[in-house]
Short mmCIF file of C-alpha atoms in Angstrom, two decimals:
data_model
loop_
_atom_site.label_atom_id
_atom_site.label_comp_id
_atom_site.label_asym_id
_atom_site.label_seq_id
_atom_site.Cartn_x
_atom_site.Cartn_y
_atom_site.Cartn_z
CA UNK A 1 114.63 63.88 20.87
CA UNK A 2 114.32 67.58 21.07
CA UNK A 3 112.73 69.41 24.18
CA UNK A 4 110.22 72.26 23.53
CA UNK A 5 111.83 74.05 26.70
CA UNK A 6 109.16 77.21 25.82
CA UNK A 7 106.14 74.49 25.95
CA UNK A 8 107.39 73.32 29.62
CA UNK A 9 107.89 76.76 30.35
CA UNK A 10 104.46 77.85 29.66
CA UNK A 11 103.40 74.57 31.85
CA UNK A 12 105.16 75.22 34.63
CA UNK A 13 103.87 78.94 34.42
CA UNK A 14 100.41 77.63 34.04
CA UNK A 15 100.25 75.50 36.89
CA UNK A 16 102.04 78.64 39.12
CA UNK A 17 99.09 81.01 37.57
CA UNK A 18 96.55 78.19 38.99
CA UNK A 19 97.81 78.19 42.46
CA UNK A 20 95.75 80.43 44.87
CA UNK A 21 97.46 83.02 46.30
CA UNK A 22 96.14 82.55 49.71
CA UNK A 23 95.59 79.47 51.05
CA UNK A 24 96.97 76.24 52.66
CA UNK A 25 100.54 75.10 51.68
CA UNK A 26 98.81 71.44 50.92
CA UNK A 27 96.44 72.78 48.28
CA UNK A 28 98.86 74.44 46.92
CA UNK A 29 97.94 78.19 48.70
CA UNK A 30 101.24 80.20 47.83
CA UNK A 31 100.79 82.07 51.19
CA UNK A 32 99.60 80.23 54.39
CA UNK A 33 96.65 81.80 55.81
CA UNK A 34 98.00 81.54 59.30
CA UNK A 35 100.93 83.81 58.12
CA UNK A 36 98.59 86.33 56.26
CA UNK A 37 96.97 86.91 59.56
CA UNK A 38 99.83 86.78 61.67
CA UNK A 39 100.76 90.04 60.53
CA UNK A 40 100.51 93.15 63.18
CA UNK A 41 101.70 96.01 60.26
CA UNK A 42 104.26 96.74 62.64
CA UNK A 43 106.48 98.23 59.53
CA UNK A 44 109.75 96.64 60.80
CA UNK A 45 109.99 94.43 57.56
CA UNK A 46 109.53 97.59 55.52
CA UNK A 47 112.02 98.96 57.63
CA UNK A 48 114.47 96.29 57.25
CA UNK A 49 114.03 95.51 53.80
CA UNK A 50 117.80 96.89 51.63
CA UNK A 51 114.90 97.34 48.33
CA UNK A 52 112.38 98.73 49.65
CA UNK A 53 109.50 96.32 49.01
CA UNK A 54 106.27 97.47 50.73
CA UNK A 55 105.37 94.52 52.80
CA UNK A 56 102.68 95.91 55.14
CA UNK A 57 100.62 97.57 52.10
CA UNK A 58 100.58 94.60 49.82
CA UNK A 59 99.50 92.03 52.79
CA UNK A 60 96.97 94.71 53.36
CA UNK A 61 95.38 94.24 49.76
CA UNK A 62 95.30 90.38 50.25
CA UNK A 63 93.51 90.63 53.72
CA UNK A 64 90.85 93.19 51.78
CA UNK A 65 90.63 90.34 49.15
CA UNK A 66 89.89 88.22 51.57
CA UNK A 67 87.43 90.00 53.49
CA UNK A 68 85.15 91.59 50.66
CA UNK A 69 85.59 89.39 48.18
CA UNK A 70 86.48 85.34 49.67
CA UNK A 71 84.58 85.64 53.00
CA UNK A 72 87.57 84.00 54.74
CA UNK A 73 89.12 85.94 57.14
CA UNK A 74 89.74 84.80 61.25
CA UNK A 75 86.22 84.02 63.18
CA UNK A 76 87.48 86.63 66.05
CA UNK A 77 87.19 89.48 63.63
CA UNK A 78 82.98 88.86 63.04
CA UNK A 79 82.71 90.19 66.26
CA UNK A 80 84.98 92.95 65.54
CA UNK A 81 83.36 93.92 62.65
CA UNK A 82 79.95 93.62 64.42
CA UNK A 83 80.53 96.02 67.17
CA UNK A 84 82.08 98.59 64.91
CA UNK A 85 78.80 98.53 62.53
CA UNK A 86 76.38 98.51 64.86
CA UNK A 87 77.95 100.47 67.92
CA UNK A 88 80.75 102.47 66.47
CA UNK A 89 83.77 101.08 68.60
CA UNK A 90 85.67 97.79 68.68
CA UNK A 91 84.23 96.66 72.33
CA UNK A 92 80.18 96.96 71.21
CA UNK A 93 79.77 99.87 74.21
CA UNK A 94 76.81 102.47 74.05
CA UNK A 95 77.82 105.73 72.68
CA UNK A 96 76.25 107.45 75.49
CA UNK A 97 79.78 105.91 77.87
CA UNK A 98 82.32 107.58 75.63
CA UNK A 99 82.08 110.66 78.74
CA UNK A 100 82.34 108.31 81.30
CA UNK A 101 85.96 108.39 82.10
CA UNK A 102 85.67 112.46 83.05
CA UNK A 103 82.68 111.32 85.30
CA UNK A 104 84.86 112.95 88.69
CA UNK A 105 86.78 114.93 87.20
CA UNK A 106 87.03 118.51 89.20
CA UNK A 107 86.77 120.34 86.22
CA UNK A 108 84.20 120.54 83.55
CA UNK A 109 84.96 119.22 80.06
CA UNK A 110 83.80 120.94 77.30
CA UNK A 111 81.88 118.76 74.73
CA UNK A 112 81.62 120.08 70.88
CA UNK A 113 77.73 121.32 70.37
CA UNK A 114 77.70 122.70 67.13
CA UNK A 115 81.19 124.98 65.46
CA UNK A 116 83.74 124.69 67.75
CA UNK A 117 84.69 128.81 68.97
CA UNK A 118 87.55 130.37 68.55
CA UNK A 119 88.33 130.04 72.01
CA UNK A 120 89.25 126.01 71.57
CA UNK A 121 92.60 125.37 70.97
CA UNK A 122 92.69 121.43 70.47
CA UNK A 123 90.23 118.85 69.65
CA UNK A 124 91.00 116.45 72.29
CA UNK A 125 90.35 112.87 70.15
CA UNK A 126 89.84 110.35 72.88
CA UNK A 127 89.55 107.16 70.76
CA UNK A 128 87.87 104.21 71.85
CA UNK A 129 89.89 102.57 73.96
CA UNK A 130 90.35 106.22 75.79
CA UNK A 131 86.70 106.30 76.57
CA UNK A 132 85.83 102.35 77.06
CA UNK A 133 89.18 100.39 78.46
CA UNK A 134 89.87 101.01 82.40
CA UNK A 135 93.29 101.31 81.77
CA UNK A 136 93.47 103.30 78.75
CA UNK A 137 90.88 105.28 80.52
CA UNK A 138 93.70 106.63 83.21
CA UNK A 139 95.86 107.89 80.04
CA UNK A 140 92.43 109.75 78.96
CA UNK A 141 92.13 111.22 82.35
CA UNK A 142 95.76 112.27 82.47
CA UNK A 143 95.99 114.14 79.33
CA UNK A 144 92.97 116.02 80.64
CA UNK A 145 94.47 117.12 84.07
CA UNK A 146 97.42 118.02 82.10
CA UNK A 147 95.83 120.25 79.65
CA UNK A 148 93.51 121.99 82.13
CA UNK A 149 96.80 122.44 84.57
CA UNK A 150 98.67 124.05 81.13
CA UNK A 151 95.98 126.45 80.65
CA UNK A 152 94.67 124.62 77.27
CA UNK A 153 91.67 124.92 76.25
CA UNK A 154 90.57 121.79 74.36
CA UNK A 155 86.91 120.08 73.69
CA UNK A 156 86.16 116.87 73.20
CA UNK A 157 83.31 115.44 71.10
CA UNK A 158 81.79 113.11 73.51
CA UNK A 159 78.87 110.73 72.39
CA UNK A 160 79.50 112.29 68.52
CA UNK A 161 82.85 110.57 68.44
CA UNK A 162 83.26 106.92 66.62
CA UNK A 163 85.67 104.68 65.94
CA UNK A 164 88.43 105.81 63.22
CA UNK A 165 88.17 102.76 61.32
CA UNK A 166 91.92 101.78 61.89
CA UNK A 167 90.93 98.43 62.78
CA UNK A 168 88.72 97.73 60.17
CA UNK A 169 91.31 99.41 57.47
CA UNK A 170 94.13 96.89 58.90
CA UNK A 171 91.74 94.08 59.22
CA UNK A 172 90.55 94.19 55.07
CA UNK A 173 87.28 95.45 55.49
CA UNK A 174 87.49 98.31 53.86
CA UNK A 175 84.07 99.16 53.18
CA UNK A 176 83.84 100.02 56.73
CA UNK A 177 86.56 101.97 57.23
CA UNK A 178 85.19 104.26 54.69
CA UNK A 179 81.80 104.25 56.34
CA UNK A 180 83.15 105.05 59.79
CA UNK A 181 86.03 107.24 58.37
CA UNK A 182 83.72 109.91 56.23
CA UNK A 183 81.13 110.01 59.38
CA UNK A 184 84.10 111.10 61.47
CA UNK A 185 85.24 113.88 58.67
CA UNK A 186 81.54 115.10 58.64
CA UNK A 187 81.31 115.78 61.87
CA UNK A 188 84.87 117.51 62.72
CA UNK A 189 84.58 119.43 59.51
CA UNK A 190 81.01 120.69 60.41
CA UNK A 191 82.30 121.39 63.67
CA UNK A 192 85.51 123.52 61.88
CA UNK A 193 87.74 121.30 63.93
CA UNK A 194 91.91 122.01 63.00
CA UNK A 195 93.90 120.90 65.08
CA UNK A 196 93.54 117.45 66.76
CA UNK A 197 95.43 115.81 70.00
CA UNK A 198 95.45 112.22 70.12
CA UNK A 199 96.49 109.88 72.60
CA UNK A 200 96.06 106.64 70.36
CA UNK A 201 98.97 106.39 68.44
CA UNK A 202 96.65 104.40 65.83
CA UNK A 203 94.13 107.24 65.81
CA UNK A 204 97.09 109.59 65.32
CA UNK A 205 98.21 107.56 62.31
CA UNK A 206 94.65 107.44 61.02
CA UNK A 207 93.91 111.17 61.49
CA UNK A 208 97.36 112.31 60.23
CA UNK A 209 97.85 110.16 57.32
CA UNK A 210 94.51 108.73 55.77
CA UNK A 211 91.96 111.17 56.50
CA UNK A 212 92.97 113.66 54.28
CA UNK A 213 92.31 110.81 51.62
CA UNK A 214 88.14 111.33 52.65
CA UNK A 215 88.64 115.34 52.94
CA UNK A 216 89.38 115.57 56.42
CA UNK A 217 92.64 118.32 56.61
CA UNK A 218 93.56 118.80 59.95
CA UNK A 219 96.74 119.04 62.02
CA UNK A 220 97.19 115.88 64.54
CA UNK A 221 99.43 116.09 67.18
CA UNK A 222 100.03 112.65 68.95
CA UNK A 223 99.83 113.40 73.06
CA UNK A 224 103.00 113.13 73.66
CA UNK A 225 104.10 115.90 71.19
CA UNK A 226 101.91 118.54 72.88
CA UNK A 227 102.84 117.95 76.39
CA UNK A 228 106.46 117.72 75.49
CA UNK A 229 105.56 121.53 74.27
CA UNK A 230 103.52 122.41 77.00
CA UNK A 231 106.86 121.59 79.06
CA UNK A 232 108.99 123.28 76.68
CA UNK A 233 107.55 126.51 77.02
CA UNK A 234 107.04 126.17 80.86
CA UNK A 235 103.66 125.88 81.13
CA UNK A 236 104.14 122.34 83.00
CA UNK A 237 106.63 121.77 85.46
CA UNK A 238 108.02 118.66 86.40
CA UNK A 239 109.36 118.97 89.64
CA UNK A 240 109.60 115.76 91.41
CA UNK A 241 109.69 111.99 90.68
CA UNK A 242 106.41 110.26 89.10
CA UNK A 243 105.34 108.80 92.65
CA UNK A 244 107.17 108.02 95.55
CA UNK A 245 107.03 104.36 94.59
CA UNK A 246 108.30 104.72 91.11
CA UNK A 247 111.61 103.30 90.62
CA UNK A 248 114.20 105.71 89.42
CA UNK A 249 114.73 103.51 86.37
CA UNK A 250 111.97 103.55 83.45
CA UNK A 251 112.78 101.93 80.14
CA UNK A 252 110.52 103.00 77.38
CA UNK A 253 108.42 101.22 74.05
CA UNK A 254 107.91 102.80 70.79
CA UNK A 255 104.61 102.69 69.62
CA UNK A 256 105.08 101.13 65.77
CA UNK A 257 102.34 103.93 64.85
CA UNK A 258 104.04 106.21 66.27
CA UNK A 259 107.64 105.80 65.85
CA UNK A 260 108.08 103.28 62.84
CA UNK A 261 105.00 104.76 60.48
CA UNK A 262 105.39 108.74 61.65
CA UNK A 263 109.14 108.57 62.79
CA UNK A 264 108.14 110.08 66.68
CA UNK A 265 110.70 109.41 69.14
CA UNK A 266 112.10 112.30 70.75
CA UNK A 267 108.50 113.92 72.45
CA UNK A 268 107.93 110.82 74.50
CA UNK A 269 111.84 110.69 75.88
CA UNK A 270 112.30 114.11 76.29
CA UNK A 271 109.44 114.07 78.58
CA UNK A 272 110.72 111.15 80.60
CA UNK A 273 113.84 112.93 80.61
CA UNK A 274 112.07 116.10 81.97
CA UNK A 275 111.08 113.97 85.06
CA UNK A 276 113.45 114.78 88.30
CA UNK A 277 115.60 111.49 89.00
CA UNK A 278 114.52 109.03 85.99
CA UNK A 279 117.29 107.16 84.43
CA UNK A 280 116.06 105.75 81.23
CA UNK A 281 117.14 102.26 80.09
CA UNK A 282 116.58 101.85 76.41
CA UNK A 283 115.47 98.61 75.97
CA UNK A 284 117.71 96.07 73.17
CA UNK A 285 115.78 96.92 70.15
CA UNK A 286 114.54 100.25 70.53
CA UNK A 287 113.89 103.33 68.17
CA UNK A 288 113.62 102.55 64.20
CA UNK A 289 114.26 99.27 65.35
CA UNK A 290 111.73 98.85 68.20
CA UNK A 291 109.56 96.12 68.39
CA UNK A 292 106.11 95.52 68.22
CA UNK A 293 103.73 95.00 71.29
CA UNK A 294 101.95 92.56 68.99
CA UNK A 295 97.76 94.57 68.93
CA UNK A 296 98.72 96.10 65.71
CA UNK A 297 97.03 94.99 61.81
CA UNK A 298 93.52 94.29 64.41
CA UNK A 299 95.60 91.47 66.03
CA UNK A 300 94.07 92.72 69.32
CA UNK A 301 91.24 91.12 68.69
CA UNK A 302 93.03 87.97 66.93
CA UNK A 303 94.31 84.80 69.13
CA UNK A 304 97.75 84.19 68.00
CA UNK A 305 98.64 81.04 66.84
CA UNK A 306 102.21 80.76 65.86
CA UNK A 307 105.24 80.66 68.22
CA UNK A 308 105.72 82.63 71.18
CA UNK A 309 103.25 85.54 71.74
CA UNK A 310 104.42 88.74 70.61
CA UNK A 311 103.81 90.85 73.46
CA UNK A 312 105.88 88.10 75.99
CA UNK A 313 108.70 88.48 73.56
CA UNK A 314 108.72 92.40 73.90
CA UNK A 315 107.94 92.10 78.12
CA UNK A 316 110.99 89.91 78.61
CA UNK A 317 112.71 92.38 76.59
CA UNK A 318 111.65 95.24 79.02
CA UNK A 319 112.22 93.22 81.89
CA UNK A 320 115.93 92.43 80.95
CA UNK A 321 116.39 96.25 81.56
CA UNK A 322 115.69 95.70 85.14
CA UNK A 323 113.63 98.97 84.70
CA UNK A 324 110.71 99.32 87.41
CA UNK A 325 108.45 101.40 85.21
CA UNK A 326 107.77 100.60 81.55
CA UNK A 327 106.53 103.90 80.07
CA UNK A 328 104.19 103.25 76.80
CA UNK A 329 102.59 106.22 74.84
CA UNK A 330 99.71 103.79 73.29
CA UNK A 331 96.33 102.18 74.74
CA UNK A 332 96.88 99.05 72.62
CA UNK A 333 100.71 99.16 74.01
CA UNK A 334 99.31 99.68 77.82
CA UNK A 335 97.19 96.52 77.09
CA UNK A 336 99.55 93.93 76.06
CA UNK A 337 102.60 94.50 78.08
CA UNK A 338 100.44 95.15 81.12
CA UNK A 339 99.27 91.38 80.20
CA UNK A 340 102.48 90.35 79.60
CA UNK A 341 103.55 91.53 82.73
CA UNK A 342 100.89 89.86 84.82
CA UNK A 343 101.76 86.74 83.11
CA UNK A 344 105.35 87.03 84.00
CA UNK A 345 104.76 87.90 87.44
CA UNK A 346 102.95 84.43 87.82
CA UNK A 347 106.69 82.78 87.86
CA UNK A 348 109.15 85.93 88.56
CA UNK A 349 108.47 87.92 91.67
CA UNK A 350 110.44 91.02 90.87
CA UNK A 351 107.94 91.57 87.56
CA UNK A 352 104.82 91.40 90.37
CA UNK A 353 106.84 95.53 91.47
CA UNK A 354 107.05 95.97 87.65
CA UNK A 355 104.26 98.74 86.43
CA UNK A 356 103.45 99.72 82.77
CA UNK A 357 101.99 103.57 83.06
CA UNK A 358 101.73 105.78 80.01
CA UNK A 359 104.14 108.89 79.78
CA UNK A 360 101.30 111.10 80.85
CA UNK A 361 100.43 109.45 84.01
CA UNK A 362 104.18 109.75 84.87
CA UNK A 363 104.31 113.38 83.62
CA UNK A 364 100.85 113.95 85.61
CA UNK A 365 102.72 112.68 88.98
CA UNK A 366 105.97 114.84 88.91
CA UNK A 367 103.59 117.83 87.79
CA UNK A 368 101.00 117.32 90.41
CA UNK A 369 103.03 116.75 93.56
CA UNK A 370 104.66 119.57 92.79
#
């Protein structure tokens, strides 16, 4: 008896076309929830990949499918989503904190009231975690000391600052990131702003690369560009180690927004190779081929779920360097593998001397005791 091999054909294509795309592998979901989510955007399949399939962008789409239009999306990110609507930041904290962190500082910094003058070189962009996290905080106050020691003259915009919308964008809901993103352009452009210095490598990213999509047209330095300038051209001097109990050896992590999606890695080394008797110890995968501290695609604010976290597999790669100092150049960065190291310190004493300080706070050290 013949076969009608078209007929089965278009059967067999039928029955694919029926499948969901997302959903679980026992109701026939062609991609496992679990796995959509899992996803940090680090950009090291994209990186990887010999034909150049866009990985990152497409999962992306699916997760903005799933948010606006299928309601089904990780619990964890309704309180993310919350906080940015109705406060403006990830963490749900009053606007009116975002100066806190230059509380004691022994300088004045400026905040933007109105056009910024001609006399204001940078718009420092603190980001959220800059004004709100404790730790990321220190990096905030760092940069500051360091641009007031350098002679820059920067502003910052204080309570008129909100969230970029990165973690929205990366999450699916894009309908916020568009709110939050277009406030943000209205108020640097009415305040003329041009040149932007960022210490978030995910508020670089954003700045740099998606707000001119809303109108916003600025030049974004990431923070360790500028000081790697500002020591360049002699206007900081490193001229002893970090702190007297810094170990000599630091091994550094590449920030996936920063290295991997806008290809900076020479600022942040040169500057730890500015610093008087630092040996850096490059960790195994490093560079283009770094990997990811596992807060990226909103996974910050994700549990993970699948295999061994992330961030433990990138801390056990930092502590094989035997480094003492694990330089970052990212608040999300300074978060997990300062977790991961407290976790590992629980069952390895030499990780309890192990420190994870952003390259500005070691930069700030050498500078200031000299």
């Amino acid at each position: 008896a013949g076969v009608d091999v078209l007929a089965m054909l278009s059967a067999q294509t039928r029955a694919e076309a029926d499948r969901p795309l997302v959903g679980p592998a026992t109701s026939g979901g062609v991609i496992d929830p679990e796995a959509l989510w899992a996803c940090t955007t680090c950009g090291a399949c994209v990186e990887a990949c010999p034909v150049d399939i866009e990985h990152v962008d497409h999962i992306v789409d699916m997760r903005r499918f799933q948010v606006l239009m299928a309601a089904g999306f990780p619990h964890e990110l309704n309180g993310l989503f919350k906080n940015l609507e109705t406060k403006g930041n990830p963490w749900g904290m009053n606007a009116s904190a975002r100066l806190d962190w230059a509380a004691d500082l022994p300088f004045e910094v400026p905040v933007v009231d109105g056009p910024l003058g001609a006399e204001v070189e940078y718009l420092f962009w603190v980001g959220c975690a800059g004004a709100y996290d404790d730790r990321a905080r220190k990096t905030t106050r760092a940069v500051a000391e360091l641009l007031h020691l350098a002679g820059v003259r920067f502003a910052v915009l204080g309570p008129a600052e909100t969230c970029t919308g990165d973690p929205a964008r990366r999450a699916g809901n894009e309908f916020l990131f568009q709110e939050l993103a277009a406030a943000n352009v209205a108020t640097l452009n009415d305040a003329g702003v041009r040149t932007i210095v960022a210490t978030c490598a995910h508020c670089f990213n954003t700045l740099h690369n998606e707000y001119p999509q809303l109108g916003g047209q600025y030049q974004v330095l990431h923070h360790t560009q500028l000081l790697d300038r500002l020591v360049r051209e002699g206007r900081l001097t490193p001229v002893s180690p970090p702190d007297a109990g810094t170990p000599a050896v630091i091994t550094y992590h590449d920030p996936c927004y920063l290295g991997r999606h806008n290809e900076v890695y020479a600022p942040p080394r040169e500057l730890l190779g500015a610093l008087p008797g630092v040996q850096l110890a490059e960790m195994p995968r490093s560079g283009e081929r770094s990997f990811c501290c596992g807060a990226g695609g909103a996974r910050m604010w994700m549990e993970e779920r699948l295999g061994k976290r992330i961030n433990m597999e990138r801390t056990d790669e930092a502590l094989s360097t035997g480094a003492g100092t694990v330089a970052v150049a990212c608040p999300y960065c300074k978060v997990m593998l300062g977790d991961g190291v407290t976790a590992r310190a629980q069952e390895d004493p030499q990780a309890a001397t192990v420190e994870v300080l952003d390259v500005a706070q070691l930069l700030l050290g050498a500078v200031r005791r000299g």
